Short mmCIF file of C-alpha atoms in Angstrom, two decimals:
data_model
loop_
_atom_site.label_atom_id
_atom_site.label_comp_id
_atom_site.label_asym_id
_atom_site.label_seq_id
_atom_site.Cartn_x
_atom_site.Cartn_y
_atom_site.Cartn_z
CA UNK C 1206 69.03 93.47 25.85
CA UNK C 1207 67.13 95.67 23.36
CA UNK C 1208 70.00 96.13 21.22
CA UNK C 1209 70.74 92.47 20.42
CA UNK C 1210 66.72 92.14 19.45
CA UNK C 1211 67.04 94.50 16.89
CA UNK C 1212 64.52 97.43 18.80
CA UNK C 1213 67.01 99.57 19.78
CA UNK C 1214 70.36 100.59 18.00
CA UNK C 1215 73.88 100.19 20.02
CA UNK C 1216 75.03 103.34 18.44
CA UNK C 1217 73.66 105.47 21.60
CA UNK C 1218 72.93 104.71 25.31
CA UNK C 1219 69.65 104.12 27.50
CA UNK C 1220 70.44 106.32 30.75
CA UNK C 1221 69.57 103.59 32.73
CA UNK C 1222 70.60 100.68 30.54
CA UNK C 1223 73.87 98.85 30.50
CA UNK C 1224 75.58 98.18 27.48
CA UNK C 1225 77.44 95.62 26.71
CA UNK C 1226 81.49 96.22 26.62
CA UNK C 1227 83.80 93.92 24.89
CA UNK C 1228 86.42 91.75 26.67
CA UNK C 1229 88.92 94.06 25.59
CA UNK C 1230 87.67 97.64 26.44
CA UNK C 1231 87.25 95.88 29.86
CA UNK C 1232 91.20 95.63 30.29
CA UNK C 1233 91.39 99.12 28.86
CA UNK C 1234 88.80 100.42 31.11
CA UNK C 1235 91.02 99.63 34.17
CA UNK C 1236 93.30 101.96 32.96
CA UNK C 1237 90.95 104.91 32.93
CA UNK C 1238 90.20 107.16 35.76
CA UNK C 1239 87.04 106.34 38.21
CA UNK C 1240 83.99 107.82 36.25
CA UNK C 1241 81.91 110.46 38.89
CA UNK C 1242 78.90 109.07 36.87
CA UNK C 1243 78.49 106.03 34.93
CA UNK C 1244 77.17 106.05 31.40
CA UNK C 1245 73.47 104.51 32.39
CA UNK C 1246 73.30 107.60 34.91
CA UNK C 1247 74.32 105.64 38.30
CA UNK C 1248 76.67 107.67 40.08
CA UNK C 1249 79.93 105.68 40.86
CA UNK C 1250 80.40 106.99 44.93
CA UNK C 1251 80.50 104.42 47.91
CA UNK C 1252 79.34 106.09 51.22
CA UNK C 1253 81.42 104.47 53.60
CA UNK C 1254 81.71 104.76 57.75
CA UNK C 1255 78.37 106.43 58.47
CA UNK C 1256 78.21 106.60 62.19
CA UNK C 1257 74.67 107.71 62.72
CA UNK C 1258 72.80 105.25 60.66
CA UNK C 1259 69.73 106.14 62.80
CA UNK C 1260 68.89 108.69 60.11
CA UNK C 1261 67.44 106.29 58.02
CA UNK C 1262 64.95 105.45 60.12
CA UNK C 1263 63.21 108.67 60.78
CA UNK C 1264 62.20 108.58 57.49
CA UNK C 1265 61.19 104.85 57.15
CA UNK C 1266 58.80 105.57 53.91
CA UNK C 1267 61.96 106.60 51.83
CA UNK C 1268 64.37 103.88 52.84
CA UNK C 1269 61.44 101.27 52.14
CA UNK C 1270 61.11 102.69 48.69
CA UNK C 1271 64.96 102.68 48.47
CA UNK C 1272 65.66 99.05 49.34
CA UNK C 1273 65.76 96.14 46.73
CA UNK C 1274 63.02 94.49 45.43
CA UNK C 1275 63.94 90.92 47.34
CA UNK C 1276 64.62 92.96 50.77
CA UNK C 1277 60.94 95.12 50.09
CA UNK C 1278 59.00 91.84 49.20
CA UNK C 1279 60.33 89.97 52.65
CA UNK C 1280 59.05 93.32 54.50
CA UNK C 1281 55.79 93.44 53.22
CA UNK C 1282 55.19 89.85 53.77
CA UNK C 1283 56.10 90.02 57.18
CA UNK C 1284 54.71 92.77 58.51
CA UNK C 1285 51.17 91.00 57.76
CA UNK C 1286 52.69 87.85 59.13
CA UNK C 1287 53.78 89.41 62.46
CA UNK C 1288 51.22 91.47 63.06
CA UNK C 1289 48.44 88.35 61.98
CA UNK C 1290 50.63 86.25 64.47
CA UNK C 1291 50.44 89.03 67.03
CA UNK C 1292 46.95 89.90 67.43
CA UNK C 1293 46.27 85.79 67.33
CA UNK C 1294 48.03 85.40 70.46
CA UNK C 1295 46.31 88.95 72.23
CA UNK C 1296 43.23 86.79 71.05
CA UNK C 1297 44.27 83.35 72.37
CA UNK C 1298 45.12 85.12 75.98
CA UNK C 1299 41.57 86.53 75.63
CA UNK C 1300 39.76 83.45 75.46
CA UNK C 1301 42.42 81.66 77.88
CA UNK C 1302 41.28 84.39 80.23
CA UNK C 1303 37.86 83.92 80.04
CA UNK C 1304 38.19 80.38 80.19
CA UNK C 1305 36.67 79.84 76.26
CA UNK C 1306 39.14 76.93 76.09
CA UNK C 1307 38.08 75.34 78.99
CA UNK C 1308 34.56 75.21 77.58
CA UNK C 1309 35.51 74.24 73.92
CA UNK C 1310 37.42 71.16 75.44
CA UNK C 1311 34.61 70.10 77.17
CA UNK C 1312 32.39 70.16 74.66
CA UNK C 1313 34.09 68.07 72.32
CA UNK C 1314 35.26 65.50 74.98
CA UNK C 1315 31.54 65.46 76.94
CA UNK C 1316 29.49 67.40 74.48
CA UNK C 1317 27.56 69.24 76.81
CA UNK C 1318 28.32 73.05 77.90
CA UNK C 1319 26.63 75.03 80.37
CA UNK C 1320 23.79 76.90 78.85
CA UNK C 1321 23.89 80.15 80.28
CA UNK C 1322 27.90 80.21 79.12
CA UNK C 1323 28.84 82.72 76.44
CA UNK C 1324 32.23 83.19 74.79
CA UNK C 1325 34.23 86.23 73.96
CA UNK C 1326 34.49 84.54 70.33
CA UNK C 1327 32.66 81.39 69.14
CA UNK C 1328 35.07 78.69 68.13
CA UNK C 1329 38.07 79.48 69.20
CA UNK C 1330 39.25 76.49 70.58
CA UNK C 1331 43.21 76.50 69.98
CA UNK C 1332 45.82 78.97 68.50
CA UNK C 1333 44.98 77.75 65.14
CA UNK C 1334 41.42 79.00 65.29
CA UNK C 1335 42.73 82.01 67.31
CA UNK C 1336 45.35 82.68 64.14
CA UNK C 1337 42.46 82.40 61.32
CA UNK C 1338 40.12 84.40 63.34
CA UNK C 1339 43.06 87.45 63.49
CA UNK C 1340 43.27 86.62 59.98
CA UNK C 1341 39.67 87.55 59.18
CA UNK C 1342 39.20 90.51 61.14
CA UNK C 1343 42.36 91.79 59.70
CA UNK C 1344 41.41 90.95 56.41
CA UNK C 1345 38.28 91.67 56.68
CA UNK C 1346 37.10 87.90 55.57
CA UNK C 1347 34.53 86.59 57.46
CA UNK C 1348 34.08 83.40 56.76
CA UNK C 1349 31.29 83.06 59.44
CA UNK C 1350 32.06 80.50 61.73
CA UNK C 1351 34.11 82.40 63.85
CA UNK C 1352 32.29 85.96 65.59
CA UNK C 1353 32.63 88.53 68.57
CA UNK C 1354 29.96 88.37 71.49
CA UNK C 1355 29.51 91.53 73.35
CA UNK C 1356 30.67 89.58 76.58
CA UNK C 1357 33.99 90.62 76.63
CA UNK C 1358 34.55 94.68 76.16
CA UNK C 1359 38.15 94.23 76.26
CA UNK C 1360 37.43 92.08 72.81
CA UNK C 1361 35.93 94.76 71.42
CA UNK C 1362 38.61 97.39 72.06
CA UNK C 1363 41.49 94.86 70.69
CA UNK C 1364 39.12 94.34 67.63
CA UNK C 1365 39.29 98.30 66.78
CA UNK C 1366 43.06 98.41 67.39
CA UNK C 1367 43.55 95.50 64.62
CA UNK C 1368 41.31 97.00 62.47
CA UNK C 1369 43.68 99.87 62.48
CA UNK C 1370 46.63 98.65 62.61
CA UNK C 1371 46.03 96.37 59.15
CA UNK C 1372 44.85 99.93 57.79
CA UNK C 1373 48.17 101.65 58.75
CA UNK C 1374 50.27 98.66 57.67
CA UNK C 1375 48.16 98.30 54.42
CA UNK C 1376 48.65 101.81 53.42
CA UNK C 1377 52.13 102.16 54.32
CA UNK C 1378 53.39 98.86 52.19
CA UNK C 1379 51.08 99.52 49.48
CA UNK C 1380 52.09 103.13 49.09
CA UNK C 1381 55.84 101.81 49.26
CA UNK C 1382 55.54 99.31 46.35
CA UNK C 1383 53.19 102.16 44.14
CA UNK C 1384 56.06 104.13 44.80
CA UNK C 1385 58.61 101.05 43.57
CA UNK C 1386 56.92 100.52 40.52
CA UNK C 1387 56.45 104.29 39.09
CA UNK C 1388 59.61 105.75 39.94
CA UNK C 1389 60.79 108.60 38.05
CA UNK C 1390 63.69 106.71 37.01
CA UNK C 1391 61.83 104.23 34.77
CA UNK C 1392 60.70 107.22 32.73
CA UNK C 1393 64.63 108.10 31.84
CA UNK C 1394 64.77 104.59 30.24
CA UNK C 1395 63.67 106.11 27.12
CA UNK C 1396 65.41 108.84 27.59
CA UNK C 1397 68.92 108.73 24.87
CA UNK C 1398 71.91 110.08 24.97
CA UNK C 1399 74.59 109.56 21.98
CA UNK C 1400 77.32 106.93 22.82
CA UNK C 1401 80.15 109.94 22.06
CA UNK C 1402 80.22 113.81 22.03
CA UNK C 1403 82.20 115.35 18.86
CA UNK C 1404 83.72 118.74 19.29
CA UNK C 1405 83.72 120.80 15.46
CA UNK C 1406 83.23 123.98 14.38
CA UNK C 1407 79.92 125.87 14.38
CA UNK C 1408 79.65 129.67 12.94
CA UNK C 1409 83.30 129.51 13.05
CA UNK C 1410 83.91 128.47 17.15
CA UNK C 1411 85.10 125.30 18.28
CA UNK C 1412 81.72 123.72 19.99
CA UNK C 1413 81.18 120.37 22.51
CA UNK C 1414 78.32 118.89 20.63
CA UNK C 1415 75.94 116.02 21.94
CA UNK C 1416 72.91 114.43 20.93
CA UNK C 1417 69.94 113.99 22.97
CA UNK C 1418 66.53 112.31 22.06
CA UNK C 1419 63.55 110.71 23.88
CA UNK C 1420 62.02 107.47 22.47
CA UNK C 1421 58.43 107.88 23.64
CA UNK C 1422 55.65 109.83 22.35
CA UNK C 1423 54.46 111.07 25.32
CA UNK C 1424 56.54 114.38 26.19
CA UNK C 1425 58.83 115.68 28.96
CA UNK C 1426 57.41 118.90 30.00
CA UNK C 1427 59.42 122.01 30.91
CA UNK C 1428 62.28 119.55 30.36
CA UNK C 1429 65.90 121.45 30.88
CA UNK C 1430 69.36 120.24 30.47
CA UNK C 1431 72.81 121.46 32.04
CA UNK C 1432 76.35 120.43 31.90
CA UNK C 1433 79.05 120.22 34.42
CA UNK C 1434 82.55 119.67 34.06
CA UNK C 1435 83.93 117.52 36.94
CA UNK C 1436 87.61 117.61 36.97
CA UNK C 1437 90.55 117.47 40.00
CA UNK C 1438 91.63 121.34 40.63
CA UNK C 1439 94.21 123.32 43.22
CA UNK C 1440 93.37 126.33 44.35
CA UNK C 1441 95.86 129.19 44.56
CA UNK C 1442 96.50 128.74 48.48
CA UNK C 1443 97.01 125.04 47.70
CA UNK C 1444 93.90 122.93 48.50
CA UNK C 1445 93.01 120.75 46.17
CA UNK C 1446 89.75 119.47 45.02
CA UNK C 1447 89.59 115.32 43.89
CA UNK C 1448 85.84 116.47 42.80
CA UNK C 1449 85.52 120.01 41.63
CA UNK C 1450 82.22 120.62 39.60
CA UNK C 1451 82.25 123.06 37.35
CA UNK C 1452 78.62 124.19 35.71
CA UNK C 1453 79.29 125.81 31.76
CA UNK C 1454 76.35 127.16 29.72
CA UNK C 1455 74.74 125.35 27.35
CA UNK C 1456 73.39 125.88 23.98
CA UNK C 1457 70.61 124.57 21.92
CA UNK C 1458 68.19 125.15 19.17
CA UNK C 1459 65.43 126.77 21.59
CA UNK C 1460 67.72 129.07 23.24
CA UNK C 1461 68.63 128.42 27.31
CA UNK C 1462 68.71 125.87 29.25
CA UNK C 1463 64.87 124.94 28.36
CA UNK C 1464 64.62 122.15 25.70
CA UNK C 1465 61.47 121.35 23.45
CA UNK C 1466 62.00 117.59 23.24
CA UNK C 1467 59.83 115.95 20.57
CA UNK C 1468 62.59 114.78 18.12
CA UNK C 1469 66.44 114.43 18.84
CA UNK C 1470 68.13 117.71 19.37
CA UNK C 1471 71.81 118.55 18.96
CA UNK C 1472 72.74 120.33 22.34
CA UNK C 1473 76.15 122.26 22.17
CA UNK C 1474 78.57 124.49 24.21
CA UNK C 1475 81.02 126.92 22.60
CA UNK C 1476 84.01 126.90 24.09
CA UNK C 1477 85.26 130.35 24.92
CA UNK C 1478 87.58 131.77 27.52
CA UNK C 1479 84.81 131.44 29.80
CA UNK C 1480 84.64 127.34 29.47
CA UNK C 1481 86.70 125.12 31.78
CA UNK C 1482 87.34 123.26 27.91
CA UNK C 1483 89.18 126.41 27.03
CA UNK C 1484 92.59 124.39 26.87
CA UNK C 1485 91.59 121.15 25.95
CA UNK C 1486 92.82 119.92 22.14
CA UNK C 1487 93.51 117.30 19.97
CA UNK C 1488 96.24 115.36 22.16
CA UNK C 1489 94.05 115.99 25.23
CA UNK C 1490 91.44 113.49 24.44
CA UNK C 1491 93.09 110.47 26.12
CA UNK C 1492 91.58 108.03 28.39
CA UNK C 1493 94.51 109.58 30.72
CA UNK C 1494 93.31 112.83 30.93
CA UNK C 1495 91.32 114.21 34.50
CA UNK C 1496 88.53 115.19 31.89
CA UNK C 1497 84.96 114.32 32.22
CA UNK C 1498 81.91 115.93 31.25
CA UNK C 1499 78.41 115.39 32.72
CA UNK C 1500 75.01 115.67 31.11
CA UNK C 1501 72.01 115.96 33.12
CA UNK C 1502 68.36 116.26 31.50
CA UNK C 1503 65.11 117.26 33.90
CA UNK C 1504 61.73 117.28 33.32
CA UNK C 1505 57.95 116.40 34.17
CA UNK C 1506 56.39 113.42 32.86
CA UNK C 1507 53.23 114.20 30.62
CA UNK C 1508 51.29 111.64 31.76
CA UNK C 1509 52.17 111.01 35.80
CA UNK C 1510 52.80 114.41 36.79
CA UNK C 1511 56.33 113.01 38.26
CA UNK C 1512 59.86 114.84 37.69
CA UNK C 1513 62.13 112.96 36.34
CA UNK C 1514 65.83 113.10 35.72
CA UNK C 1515 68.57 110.96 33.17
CA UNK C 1516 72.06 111.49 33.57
CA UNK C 1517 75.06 110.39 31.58
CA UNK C 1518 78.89 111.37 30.80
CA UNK C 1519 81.74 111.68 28.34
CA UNK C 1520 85.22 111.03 29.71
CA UNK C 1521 87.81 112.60 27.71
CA UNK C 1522 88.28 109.44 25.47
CA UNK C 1523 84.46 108.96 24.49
CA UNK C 1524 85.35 112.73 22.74
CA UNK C 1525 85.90 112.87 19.23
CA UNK C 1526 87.43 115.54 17.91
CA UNK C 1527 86.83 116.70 14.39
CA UNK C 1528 83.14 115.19 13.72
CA UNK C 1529 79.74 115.94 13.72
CA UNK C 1530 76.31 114.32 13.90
CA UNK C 1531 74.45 113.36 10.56
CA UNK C 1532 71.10 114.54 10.20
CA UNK C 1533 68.49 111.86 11.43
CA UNK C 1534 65.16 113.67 10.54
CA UNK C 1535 63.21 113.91 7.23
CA UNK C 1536 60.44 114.88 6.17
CA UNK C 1537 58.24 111.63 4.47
CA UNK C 1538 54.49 111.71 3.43
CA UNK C 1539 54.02 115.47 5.44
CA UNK C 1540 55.31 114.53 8.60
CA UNK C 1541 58.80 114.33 9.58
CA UNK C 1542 60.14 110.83 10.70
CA UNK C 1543 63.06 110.05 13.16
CA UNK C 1544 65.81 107.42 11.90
CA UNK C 1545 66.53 106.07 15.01
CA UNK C 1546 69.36 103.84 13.54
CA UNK C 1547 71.51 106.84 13.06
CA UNK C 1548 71.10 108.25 15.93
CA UNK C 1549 75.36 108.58 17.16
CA UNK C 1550 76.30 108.11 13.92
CA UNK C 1551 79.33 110.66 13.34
CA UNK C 1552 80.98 111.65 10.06
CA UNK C 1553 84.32 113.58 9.93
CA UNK C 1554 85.29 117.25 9.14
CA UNK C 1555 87.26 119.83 8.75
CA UNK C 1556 88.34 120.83 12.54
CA UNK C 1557 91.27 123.01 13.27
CA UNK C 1558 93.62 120.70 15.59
CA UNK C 1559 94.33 123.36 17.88
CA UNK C 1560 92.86 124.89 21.67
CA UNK C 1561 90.32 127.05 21.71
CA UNK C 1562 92.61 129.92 23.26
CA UNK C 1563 95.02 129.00 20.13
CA UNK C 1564 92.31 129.06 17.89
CA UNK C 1565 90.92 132.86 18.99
CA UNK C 1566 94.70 133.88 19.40
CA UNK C 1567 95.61 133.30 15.35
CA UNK C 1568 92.52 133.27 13.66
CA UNK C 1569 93.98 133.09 10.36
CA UNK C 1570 94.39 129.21 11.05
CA UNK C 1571 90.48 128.91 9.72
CA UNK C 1572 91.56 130.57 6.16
CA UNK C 1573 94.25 127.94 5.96
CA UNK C 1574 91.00 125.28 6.26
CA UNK C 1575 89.04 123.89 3.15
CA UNK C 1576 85.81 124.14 4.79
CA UNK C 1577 83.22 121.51 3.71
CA UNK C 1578 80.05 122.84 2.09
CA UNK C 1579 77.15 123.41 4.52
CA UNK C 1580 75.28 120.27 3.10
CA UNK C 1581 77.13 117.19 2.37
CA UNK C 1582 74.36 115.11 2.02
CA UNK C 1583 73.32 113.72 -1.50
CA UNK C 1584 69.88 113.44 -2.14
CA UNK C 1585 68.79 110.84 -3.98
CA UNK C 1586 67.60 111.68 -7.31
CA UNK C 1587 63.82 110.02 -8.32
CA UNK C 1588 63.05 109.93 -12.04
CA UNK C 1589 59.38 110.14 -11.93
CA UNK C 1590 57.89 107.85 -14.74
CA UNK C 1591 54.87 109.40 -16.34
CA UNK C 1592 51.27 107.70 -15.46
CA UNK C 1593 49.79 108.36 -19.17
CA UNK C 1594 51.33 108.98 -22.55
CA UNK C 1595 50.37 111.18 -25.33
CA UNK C 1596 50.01 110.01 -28.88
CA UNK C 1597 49.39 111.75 -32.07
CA UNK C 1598 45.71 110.94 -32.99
CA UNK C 1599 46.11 109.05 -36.53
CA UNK C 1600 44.93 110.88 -39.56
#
């Protein structure tokens, strides 16, 4: 894992990379309810009892590119085997036919043939030589000891239909493992999420608060994030929803749903009457609660052209209430450089322990609040020592 070299920090999460979880938060984690989507962006639902599994196969390309590695390796090897073992035996039947075996055995056993005799293919003898000579024209080898005669036009049409069938087969398993190895997917590696979300106060509103940050140089174009609240809900006539998404505006530094990711931003949604989080508080943010909030971050990848997508969540738990983000970027040598280290790193402050609704109901609970300054960090002070001296010139 990255973390335990030392390359990346186990204060956030890779979307697609597992972290590791202690023996005990496994025993707690029982306990919780089922995530919708896990933190490294798989999404935790088992399709079960699908009657027409036929579906899959009209669209063979996609569930090639969806299998395992193991299960997409034994394909590709034996669709050349089959089809190498196929064509040898449409050639062995061929020379059978036109008794080439009959002539190869005696001229090994006599050494004499008839002169005016000539084969469909020279040297095929057995269905060993019939099985490298499909090799070679499939392949497009040619070794040399083994070539077509234009005695046998039935030859020459099963020659074109190999040559064409290796050309579909190579094209269809080569796009399929292309495919395998730049899937948009491996792009979200680098793409971070913070380990928590922290709900404070910004411009005097109770905010959900995340970080997000990509690792890479090259950018995410037109990149856009939205969040979802999936939580279980009745309806007024009494049906109730195990799964009911719920999309809530986000905010950010750019303004919209459009992000400009080239250091770590601090995405954030105020909670108003408008937000599904409307009720939520202090003694809400259990590992009981039906709560769970889910991040998801698009975008094109600068350098493929492919759109890519890394997802994540927050149950209710993986909330903190009352804290904030530090700063993580500086400005060094004129340029500004990313502390990476610090990236979930929270520190605590002044956070009314009320709802939202409460909150906008009796405002005067902010005037009972010793707010912190808007900068609490110290800067370090640097006494510059002086490069040269001055000294009175003697007399």
């Amino acid at each position: 894992m990255l973390s335990r070299k030392g390359i990346i920090p186990e204060e956030y999460v890779l979307t697609r990379l597992a972290e590791d979880v202690p023996d005990h938060a496994r025993y707690r984690a029982r306990e919780r309810r089922a995530r919708f989507v896990g933190k490294n962006g798989t999404c935790n639902v088992a399709h079960k009892n699908i009657r027409e599994q036929g579906r899959f196969l009209q669209d063979v390309f996609t569930t090639l590119v969806d299998l395992k590695w193991p299960h997409t390796l034994i394909i590709f090897t034996m669709s050349f085997l089959c089809s190498w073992l196929l064509f040898a035996m449409v050639w062995w039947l061929i020379a059978f036919a036109h008794g080439d075996l009959d002539q190869s055995t005696q001229q090994r056993h006599l050494g004499a043939v008839a002169a005016d005799f000539v084969p469909c293919v020279t040297d095929i003898h057995s269905f060993t030589s019939a099985f490298l000579f499909s090799i070679e024209v499939q392949v497009t080898i040619g070794f040399g000891g083994r070539m077509m005669t234009e005695e046998c036009p039935a030859a020459i049409l099963i020659l074109i239909v190999q040559n064409i069938v290796g050309l579909v087969i190579n094209a269809i398993m080569l796009g399929c493992i292309f495919m395998k190895t730049a899937q948009a997917h491996r792009r979200a590696e680098t793409l971070i999420f913070s380990k928590h979300a922290v709900i404070a106060l910004r411009d005097g509103k109770l905010c959900f608060m995340l970080r997000v940050g990509d690792l890479r140089k090259s950018m995410i174009i037109s990149a856009t994030i939205r969040m979802q609240v999936v939580k279980k809900t009745t309806s007024p006539e009494g049906e109730v929803v195990p799964l009911n998404q719920i999309d809530i505006q986000m905010e950010n530094p750019v303004g919209g749903n459009s992000i400009f990711l080239v250091s770590p931003l601090i995405i954030y949604h105020v909670i108003d009457k408008n937000s599904p989080m409307y009720d939520v508080g202090p003694s809400n943010l259990h590992h009981h609660e039906d709560l769970e909030v889910i991040v998801i971050l698009e975008g094109v990848v600068e350098t493929t052209g492919i759109t890519t997508q890394a997802r994540t969540s927050y149950l209710a738990d993986e909330i903190l209430w009352g804290q904030r983000f530090v700063p993580i970027v500086t400005e060094e040598d004129g340029q500004y450089s990313v502390d990476y280290s610090k990236f979930g790193n929270t520190v605590k402050v002044a956070t009314p322990k009320c709802t939202a609704r409460q909150l906008e109901e009796n405002r005067s609970i902010l005037d009972t609040m010793t707010l912190s300054p808007r900068s609490t960090i110290r800067k370090r002070s640097v006494r510059l020592k002086p490069k040269f001296t001055i000294s009175d010139e003697p007399s």
